[in-house]
Coordinates of C-alpha atoms in Angstrom, one line a residue:
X1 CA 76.3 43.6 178.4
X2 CA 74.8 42.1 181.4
X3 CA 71.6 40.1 181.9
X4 CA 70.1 38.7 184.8
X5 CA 67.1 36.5 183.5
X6 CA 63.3 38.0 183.4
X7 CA 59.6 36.4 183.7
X8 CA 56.9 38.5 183.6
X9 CA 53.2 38.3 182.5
X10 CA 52.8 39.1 179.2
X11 CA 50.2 42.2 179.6
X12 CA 53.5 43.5 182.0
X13 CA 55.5 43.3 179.0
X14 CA 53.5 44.6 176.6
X15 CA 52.8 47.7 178.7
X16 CA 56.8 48.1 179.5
X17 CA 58.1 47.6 176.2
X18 CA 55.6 50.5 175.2
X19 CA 56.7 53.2 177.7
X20 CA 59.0 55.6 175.8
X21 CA 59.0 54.1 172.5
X22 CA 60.3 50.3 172.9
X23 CA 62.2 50.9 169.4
X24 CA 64.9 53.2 169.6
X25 CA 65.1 57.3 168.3
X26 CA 62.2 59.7 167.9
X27 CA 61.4 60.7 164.8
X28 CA 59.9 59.9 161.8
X29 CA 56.7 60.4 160.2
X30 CA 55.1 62.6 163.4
X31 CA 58.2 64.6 162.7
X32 CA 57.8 68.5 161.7
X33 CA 58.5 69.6 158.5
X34 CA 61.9 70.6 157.4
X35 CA 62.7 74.2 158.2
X36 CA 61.9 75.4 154.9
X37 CA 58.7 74.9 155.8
X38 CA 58.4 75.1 159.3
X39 CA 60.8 78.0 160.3
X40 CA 61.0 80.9 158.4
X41 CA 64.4 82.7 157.8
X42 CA 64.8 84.8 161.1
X43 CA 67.7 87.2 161.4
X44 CA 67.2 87.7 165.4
X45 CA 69.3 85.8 167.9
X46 CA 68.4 82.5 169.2
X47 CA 67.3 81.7 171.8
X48 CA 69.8 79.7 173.0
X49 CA 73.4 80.4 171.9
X50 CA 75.8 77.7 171.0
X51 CA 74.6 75.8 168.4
X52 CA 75.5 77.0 165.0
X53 CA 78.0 74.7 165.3
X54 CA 79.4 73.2 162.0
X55 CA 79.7 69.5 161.2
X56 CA 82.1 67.7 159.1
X57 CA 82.5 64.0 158.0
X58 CA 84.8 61.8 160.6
X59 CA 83.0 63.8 163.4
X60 CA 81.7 61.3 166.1
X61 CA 80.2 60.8 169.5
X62 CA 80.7 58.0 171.7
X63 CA 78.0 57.5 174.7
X64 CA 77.8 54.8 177.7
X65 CA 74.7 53.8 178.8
X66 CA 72.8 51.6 181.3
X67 CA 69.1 50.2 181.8
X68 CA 67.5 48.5 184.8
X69 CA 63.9 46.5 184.7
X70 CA 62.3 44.8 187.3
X71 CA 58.9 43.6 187.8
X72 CA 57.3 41.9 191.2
X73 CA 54.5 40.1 192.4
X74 CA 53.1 37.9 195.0
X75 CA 54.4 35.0 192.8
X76 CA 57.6 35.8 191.0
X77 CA 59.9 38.2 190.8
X78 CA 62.5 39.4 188.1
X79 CA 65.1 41.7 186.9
X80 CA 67.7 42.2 184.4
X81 CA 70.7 44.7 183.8
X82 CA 72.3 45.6 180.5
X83 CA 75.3 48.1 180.2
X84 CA 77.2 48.8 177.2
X85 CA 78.4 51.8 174.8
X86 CA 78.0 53.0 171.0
X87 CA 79.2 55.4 168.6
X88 CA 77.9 57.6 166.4
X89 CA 80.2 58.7 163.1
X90 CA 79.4 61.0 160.9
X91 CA 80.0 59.6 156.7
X92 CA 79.5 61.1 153.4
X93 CA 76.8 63.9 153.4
X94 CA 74.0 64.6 151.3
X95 CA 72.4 67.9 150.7
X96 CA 68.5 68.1 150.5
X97 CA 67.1 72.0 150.5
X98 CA 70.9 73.0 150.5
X99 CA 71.0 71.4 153.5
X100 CA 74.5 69.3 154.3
X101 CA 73.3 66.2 156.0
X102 CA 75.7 63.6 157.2
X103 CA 74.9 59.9 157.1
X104 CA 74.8 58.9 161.1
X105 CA 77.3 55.6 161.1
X106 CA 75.9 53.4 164.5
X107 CA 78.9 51.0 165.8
X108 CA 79.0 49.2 168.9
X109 CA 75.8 47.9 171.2
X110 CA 72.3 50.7 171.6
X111 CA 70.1 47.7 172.1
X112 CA 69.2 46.6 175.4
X113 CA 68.2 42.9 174.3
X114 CA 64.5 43.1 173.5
X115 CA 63.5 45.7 176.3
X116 CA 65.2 49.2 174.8
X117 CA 66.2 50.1 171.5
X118 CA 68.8 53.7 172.0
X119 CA 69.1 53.8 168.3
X120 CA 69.3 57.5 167.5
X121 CA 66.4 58.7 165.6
X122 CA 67.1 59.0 161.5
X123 CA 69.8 58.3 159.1
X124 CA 71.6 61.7 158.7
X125 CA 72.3 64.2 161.2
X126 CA 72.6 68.3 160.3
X127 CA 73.3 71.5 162.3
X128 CA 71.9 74.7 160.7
X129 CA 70.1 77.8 161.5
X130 CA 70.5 77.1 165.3
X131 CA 68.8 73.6 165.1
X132 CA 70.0 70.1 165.0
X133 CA 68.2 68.2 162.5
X134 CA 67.8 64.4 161.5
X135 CA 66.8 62.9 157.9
X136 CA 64.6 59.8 157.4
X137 CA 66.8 57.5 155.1
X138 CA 63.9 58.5 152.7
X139 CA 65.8 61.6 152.0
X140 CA 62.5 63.6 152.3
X141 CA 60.9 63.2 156.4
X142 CA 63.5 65.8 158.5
X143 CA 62.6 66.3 162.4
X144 CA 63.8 69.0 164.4
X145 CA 65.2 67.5 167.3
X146 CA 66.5 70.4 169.2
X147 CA 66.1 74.3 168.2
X148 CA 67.8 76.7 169.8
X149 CA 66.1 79.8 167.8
X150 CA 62.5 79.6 169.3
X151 CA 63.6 76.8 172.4
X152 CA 60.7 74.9 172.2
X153 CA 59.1 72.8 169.3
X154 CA 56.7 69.6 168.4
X155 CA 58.2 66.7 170.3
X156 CA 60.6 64.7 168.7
X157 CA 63.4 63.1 170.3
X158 CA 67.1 61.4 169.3
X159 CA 67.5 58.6 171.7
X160 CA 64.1 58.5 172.4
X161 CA 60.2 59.0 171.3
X162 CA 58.2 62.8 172.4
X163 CA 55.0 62.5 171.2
X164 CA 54.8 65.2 168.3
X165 CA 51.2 66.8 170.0
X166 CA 52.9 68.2 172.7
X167 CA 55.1 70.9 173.2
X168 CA 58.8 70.5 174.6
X169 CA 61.0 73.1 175.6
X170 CA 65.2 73.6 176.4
X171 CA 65.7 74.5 179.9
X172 CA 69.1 75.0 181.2
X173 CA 69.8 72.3 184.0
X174 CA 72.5 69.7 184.6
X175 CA 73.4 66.0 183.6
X176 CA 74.5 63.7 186.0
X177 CA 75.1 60.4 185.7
X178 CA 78.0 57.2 185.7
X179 CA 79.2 58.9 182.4
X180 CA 78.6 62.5 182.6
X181 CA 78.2 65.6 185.0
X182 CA 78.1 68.8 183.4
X183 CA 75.7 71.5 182.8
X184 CA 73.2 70.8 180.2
X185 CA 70.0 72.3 178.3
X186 CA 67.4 69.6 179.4
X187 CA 64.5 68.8 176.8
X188 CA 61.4 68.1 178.1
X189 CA 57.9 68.6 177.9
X190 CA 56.6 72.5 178.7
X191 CA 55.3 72.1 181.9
X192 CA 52.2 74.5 181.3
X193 CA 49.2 73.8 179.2
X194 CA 48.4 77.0 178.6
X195 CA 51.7 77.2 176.7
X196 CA 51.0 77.0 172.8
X197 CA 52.8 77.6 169.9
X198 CA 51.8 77.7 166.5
X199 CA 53.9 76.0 164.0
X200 CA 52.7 76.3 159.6
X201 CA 52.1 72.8 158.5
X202 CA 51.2 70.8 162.1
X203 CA 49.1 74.0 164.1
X204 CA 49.4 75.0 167.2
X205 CA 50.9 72.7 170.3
X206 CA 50.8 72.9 173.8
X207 CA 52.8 72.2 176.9
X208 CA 50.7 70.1 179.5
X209 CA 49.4 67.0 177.3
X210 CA 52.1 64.1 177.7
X211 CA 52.2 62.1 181.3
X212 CA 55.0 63.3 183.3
X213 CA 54.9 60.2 185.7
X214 CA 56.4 58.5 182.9
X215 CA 59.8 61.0 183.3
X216 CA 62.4 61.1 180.0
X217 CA 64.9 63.9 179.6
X218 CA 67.1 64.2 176.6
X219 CA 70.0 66.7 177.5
X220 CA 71.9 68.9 174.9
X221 CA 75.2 71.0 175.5
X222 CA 76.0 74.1 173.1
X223 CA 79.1 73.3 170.6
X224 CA 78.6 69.3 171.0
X225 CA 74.9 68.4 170.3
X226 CA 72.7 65.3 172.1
X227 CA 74.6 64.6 175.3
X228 CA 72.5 62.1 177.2
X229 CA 69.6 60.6 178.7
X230 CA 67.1 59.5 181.4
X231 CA 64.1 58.0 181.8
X232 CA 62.3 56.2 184.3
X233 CA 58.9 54.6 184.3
X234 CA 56.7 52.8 187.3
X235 CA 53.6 51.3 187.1
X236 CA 52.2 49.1 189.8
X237 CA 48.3 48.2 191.1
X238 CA 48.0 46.4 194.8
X239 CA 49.3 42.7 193.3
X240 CA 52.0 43.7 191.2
X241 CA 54.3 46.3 190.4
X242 CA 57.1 47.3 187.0
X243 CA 59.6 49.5 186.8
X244 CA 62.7 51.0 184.3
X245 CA 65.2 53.5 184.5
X246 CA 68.0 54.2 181.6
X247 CA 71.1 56.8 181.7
X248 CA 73.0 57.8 178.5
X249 CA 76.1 59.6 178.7
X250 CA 78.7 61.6 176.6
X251 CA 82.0 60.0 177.2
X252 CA 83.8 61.4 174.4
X253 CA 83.5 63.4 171.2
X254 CA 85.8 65.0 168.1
X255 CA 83.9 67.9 168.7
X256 CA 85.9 68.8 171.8
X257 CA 88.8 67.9 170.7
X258 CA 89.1 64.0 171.7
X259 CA 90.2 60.8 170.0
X260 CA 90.3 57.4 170.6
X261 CA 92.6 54.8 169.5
X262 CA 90.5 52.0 169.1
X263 CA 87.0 50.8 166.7
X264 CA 83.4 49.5 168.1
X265 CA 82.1 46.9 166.5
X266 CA 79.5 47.5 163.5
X267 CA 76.3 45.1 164.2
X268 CA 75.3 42.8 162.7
X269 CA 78.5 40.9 161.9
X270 CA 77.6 37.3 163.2
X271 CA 77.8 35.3 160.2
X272 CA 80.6 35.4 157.6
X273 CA 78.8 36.8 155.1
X274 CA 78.1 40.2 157.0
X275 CA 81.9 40.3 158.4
X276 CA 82.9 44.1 159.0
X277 CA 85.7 45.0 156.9
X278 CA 89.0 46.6 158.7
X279 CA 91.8 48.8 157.8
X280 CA 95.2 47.9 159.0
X281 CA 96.5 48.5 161.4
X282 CA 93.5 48.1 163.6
X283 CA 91.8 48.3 167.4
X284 CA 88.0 47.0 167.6
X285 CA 86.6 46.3 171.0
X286 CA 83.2 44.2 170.9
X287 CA 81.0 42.7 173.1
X288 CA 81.7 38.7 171.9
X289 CA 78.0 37.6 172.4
X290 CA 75.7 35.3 170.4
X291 CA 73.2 37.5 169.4
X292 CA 70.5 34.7 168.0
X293 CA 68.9 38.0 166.1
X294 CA 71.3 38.1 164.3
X295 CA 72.3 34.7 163.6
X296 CA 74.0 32.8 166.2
X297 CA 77.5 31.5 166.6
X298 CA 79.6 29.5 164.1
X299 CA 81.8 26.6 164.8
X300 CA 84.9 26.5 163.7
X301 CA 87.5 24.2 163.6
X302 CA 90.8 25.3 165.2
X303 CA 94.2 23.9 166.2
X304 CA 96.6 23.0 168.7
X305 CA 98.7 26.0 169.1
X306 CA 102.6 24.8 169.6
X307 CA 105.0 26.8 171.9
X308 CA 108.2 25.7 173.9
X309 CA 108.6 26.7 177.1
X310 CA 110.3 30.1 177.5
X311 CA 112.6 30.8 180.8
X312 CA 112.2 32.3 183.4
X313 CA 108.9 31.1 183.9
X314 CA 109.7 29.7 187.7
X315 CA 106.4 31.6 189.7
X316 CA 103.0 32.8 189.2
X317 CA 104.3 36.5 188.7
X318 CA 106.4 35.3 186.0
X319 CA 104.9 32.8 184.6
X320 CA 104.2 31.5 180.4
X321 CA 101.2 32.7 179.3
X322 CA 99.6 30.7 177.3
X323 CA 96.7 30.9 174.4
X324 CA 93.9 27.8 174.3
X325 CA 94.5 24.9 173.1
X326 CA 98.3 25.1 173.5
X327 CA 100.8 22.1 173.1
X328 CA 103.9 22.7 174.9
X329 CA 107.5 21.6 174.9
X330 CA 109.7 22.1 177.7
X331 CA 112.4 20.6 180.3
X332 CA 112.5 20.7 183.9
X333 CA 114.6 18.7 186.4
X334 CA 115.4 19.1 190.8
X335 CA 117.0 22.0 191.1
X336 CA 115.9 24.7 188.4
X337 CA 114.8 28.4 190.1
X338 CA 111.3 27.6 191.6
X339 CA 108.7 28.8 194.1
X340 CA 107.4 27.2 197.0
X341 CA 104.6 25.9 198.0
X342 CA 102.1 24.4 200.4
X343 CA 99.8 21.6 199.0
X344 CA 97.8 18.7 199.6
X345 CA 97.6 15.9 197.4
X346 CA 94.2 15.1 198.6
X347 CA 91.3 17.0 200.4
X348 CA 92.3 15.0 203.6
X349 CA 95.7 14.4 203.0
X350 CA 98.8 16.0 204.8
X351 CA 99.6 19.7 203.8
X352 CA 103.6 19.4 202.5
X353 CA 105.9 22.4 201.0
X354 CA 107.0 21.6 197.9
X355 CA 108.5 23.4 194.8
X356 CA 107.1 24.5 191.0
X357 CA 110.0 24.8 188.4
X358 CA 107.8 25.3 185.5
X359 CA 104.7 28.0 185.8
X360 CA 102.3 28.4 182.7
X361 CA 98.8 30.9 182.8
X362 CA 95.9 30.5 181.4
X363 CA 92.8 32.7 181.1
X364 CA 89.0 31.3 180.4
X365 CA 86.7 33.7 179.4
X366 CA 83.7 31.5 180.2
X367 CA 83.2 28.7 182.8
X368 CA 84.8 25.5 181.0
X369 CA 86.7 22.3 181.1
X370 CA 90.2 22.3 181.7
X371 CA 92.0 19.0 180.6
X372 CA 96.1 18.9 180.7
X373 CA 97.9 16.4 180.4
X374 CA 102.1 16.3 180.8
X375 CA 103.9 13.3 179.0
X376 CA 107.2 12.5 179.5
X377 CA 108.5 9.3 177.9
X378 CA 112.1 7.8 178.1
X379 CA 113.0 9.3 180.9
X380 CA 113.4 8.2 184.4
X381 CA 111.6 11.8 186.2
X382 CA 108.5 11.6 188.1
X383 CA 107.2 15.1 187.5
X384 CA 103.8 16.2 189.2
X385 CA 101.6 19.0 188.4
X386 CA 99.1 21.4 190.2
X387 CA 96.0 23.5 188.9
X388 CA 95.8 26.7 191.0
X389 CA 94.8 29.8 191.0
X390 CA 95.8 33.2 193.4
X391 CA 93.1 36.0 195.0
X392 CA 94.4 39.3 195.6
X393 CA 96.4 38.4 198.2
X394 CA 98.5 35.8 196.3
X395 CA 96.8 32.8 198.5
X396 CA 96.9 29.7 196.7
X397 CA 93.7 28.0 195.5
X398 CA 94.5 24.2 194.9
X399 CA 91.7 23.1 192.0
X400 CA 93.3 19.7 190.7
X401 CA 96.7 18.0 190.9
X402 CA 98.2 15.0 189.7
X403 CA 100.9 13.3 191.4
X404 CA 101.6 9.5 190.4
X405 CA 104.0 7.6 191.5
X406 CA 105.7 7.6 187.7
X407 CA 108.5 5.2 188.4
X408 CA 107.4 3.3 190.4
X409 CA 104.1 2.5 188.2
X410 CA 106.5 3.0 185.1
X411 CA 103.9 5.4 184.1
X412 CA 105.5 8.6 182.6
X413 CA 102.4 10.6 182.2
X414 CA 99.6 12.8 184.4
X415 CA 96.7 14.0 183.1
X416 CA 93.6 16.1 185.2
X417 CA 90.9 17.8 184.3
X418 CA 88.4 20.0 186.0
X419 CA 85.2 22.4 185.2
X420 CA 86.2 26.0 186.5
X421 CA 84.7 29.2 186.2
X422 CA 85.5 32.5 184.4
X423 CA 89.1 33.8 185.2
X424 CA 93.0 33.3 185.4
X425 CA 94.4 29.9 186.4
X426 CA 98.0 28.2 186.5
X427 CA 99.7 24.9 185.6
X428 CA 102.7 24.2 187.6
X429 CA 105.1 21.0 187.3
X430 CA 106.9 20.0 189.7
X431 CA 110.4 17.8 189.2
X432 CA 109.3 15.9 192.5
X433 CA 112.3 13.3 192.0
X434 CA 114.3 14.1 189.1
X435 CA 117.9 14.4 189.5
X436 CA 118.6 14.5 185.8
X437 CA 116.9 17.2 182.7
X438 CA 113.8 15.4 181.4
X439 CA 111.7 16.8 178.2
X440 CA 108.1 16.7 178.4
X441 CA 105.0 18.2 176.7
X442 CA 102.2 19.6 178.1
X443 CA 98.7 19.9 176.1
X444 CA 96.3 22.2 177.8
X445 CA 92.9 22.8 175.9
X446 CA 89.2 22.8 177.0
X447 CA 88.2 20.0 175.7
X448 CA 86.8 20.9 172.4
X449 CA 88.4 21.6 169.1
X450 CA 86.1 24.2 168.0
X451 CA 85.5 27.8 168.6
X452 CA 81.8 29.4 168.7
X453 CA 82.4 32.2 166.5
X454 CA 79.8 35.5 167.4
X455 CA 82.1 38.2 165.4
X456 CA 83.5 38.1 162.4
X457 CA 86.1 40.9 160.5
X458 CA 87.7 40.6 157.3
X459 CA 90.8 42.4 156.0
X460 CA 92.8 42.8 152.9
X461 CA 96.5 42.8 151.7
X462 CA 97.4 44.3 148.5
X463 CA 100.8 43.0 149.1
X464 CA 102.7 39.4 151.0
X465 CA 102.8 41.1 154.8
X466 CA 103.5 39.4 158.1
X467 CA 100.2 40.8 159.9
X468 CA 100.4 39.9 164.0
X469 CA 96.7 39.0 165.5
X470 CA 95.8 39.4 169.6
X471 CA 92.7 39.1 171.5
X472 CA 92.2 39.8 175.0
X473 CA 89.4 39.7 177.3
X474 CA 87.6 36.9 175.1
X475 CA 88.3 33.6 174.4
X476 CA 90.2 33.7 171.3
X477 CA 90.2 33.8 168.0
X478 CA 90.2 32.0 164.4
X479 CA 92.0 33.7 161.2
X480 CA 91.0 32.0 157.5
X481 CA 91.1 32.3 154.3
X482 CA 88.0 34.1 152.3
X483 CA 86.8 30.8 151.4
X484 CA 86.7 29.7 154.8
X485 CA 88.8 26.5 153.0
X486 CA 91.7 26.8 155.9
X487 CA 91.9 27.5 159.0
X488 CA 95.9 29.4 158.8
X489 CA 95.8 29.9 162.5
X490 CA 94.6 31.1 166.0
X491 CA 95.1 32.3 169.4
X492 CA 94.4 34.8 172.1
X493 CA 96.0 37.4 174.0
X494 CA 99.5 36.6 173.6
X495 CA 98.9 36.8 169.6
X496 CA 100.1 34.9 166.5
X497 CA 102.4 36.6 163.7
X498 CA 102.0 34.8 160.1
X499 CA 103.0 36.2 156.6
X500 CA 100.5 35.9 154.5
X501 CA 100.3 36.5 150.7
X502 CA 98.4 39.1 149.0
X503 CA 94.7 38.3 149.5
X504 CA 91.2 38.7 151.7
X505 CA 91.6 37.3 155.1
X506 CA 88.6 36.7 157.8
X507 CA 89.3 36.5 161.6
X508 CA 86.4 35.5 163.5
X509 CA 86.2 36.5 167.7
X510 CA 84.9 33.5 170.2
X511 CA 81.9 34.0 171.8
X512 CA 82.7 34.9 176.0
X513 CA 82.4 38.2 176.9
X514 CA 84.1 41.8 176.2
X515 CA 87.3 42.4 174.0
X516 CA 89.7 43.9 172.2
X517 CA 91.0 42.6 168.7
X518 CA 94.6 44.0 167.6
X519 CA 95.7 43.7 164.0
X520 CA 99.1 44.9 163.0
X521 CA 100.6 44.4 160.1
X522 CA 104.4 46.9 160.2

């Protein structure tokens, strides 16, 4: 999820949360009544074929969406962005009116911040008699959201609001945006007043009524169900002008066949107490954000994660990657396989060729702090180190070094430290003069020995299991005990194994961006 920053005066706002139904779905009370009452049995064909399609539990839909606002006047101007994906699963049905409805399971990110809500309309979700229905989790208000046997009905809506007075109709068209091209029946509101149909228990509606300025088409595709969406909204006067525009795509779904190997996140699970529980073995991706709605970040305690230096690790394409805060042993004298390469040891100083024995990689997620610091006592090496980092073209980026004179200071330490931004970065040490094998150890952390926690998962083992833990794309990751008593380890993408005994474990996810959280246990 993106954001870009907004100001805006607060009539602006009030008037561009409104458009479309600031909270999420249609439906609800303005909803028609359930077929039973609304539609009577009718043995004819529909319509529109294709959507008599059956349902099961397990089924899902997984749609990517964007939204855009901006607002301008002779003063200020704003913007922000938001992009993200959710999924729809279907759970454990009911039946009302002998009715199967399925319980509509949200995971993963339909809210764009406090501007647009996607959340489908209802709880449950059913198919029958050529309409796609939802269910208030009231288990009594049902709105037809699409029906294919007459083609048109009261206003309704799934990722958005219709107003329920006016008339909206199936047309066949196409979908086309970032996610989605394909020929679609598009929902929107009958263009022709004079266009009325009467429907027992709400009378008789009619095309024409709703403002078409305000543009929003939900799009529907025989066999699969709700497919996407678009709106777009702009209002302006001669001082000041607001506009939004959203897309919502199908990217995948069981019902044609696909699968995908990995879990969204379930929202809200920012505080322990709400963690999502997980199956092993598992795949979640998440977004890793605060989320102050729903309660912040939590610090927690981690520690220093030990490794030795592992061979060959003599360049940056083959170099030790390394999870934050890492202490490190290794060894490194004149000599070893190395690469080469140009430095300075100051901004003005004379550019030299030297070379890096030892390369280690590490990734920040978020713009932080990088301290390091390389000890080597008892021996008689003077060892320098470099902070760089490589574009796409492999050219060196020199962001800190440290290069004492160790002997002749009888120093045997360097230590620098330096703020950089998001991305991939490497420690190199050089044996500058060091004729004989000297040990050191190298700490590399951010300077703080916490982690925000903004997602947390819990899992159980019925059984003592060696369960392996990896995060990439975020910042890390903390694994405890139920009691949050002990913090048993962490890491990042290059993962930490641990047997555990049989028991409820939680693993919280650092706040920094997009992941994806692997738990294995063989």
């Amino acid at each position: 999820m993106k954001f870009k920053g907004h100001l805006a005066k607060g009539l602006i706002l009030w008037m561009s949360l409104l458009l479309f139904g600031g909270c999420g779905g249609g439906g609800g009370g303005g909803g028609t009544p359930p077929p039973s009452q609304n539609t009577p049995v009718d043995t004819s064909a529909p319509a529109i074929s294709g959507f008599d399609f059956a349902l099961q539990e397990g089924d899902f839909w997984e749609y990517e969406w964007d939204y855009e606002w901006s607002y301008h006047d002779a003063w200020s101007s704003s913007s922000a962005e938001y992009a993200s994906r959710f999924r729809i699963t279907l759970g454990v049905p009911i039946e009302v009116n002998g009715i199967l409805f399925y319980e509509m399971i949200l995971s993963g990110t339909a809210v764009a911040g406090d501007r647009k809500d996607f959340t489908p309309a209802g709880k449950y979700l059913a198919v029958t008699r050529n309409q796609i229905i939802t269910l208030e989790a009231d288990g009594v208000t049902q709105t037809v959201i699409f029906d294919a046997a007459a083609g048109a009905w009261p206003g309704s809506g799934f990722f958005t609001s219709f107003p329920s007075d006016t008339l909206f109709e199936a047309t066949l068209s196409t979908i086309s945006n970032d996610y989605i091209n394909e020929a679609a029946y598009q929902v929107s509101e009958s263009a022709s007043s004079s266009n009325c149909q009467y429907f027992p228990g709400v009378g008789t509606i009619c095309g024409g009524d709703y403002d078409e300025t305000l543009k929003a088409r939900e799009y529907y595709i025989a066999g699969l169900g709700p497919v996407g969406l678009y709106t777009y909204s702009g209002i302006s006067d001669s001082e000041w002008s607001s506009s939004s525009q959203a897309d919502i795509g199908l990217t995948a779904s069981s019902l044609r066949g696909d699968t995908l190997p990995y879990l969204l996140e379930v929202e809200p699970n920012n505080q322990i107490d709400a963690a999502t529980p997980i199956l092993l073995p598992a795949r979640i991706e998440g977004d890793g954000v605060s989320e102050a709605k729903f309660g912040g970040t939590t610090a927690v305690q981690v520690n220093v994660i030990a490794a030795a230096e592992s061979e060959p690790n003599d360049s940056p394409s083959a170099p030790q990657a390394m999870d934050l805060p890492a202490g490190i042993s290794g060894d490194v004298m004149a000599g070893d396989p190395n690469t080469s390469v140009e430095v300075q040891a100051s901004p003005d100083g004379t550019p030299y060729t030297t070379t890096f024995e030892d390369w280690y990689e590490v990734t920040l997620g978020t713009g932080q702090t990088l301290n390091i610091q390389m000890r080597f006592p008892g021996t008689a090496a003077d060892l320098d180190m470099y902070l760089f980092s490589l574009d796409a073209s492999n050219n060196v980026t020199i962001h800190a070094n440290s290069v004492d004179d160790n002997i002749g200071q009888n120093e045997f330490d360097e230590q620098m430290s330096r703020y950089l931004s998001a991305g991939t970065y490497y420690v190199a040490v050089d044996a500058w003069d060091t004729p004989t094998r000297a040990a050191y150890t190298l700490d590399i952390s951010t300077g703080s020995s916490s982690i925000d926690v903004c997602d947390w998962f819990s899992f159980s083992l019925p059984a003592q299991a060696r369960v392996t833990i990896a995060v990439t794309g975020g910042p890390g990751f903390v694994l405890a005990d139920a009691a949050m008593s002990s913090v048993l380890a962490n890491g990042g993408a290059q993962g930490t194994s641990i047997n555990l005994p049989a028991g409820t474990y939680l693993i919280g996810i650092g706040q920094g961006g997009a992941y994806t959280l692997d738990v294995t246990s063989p």
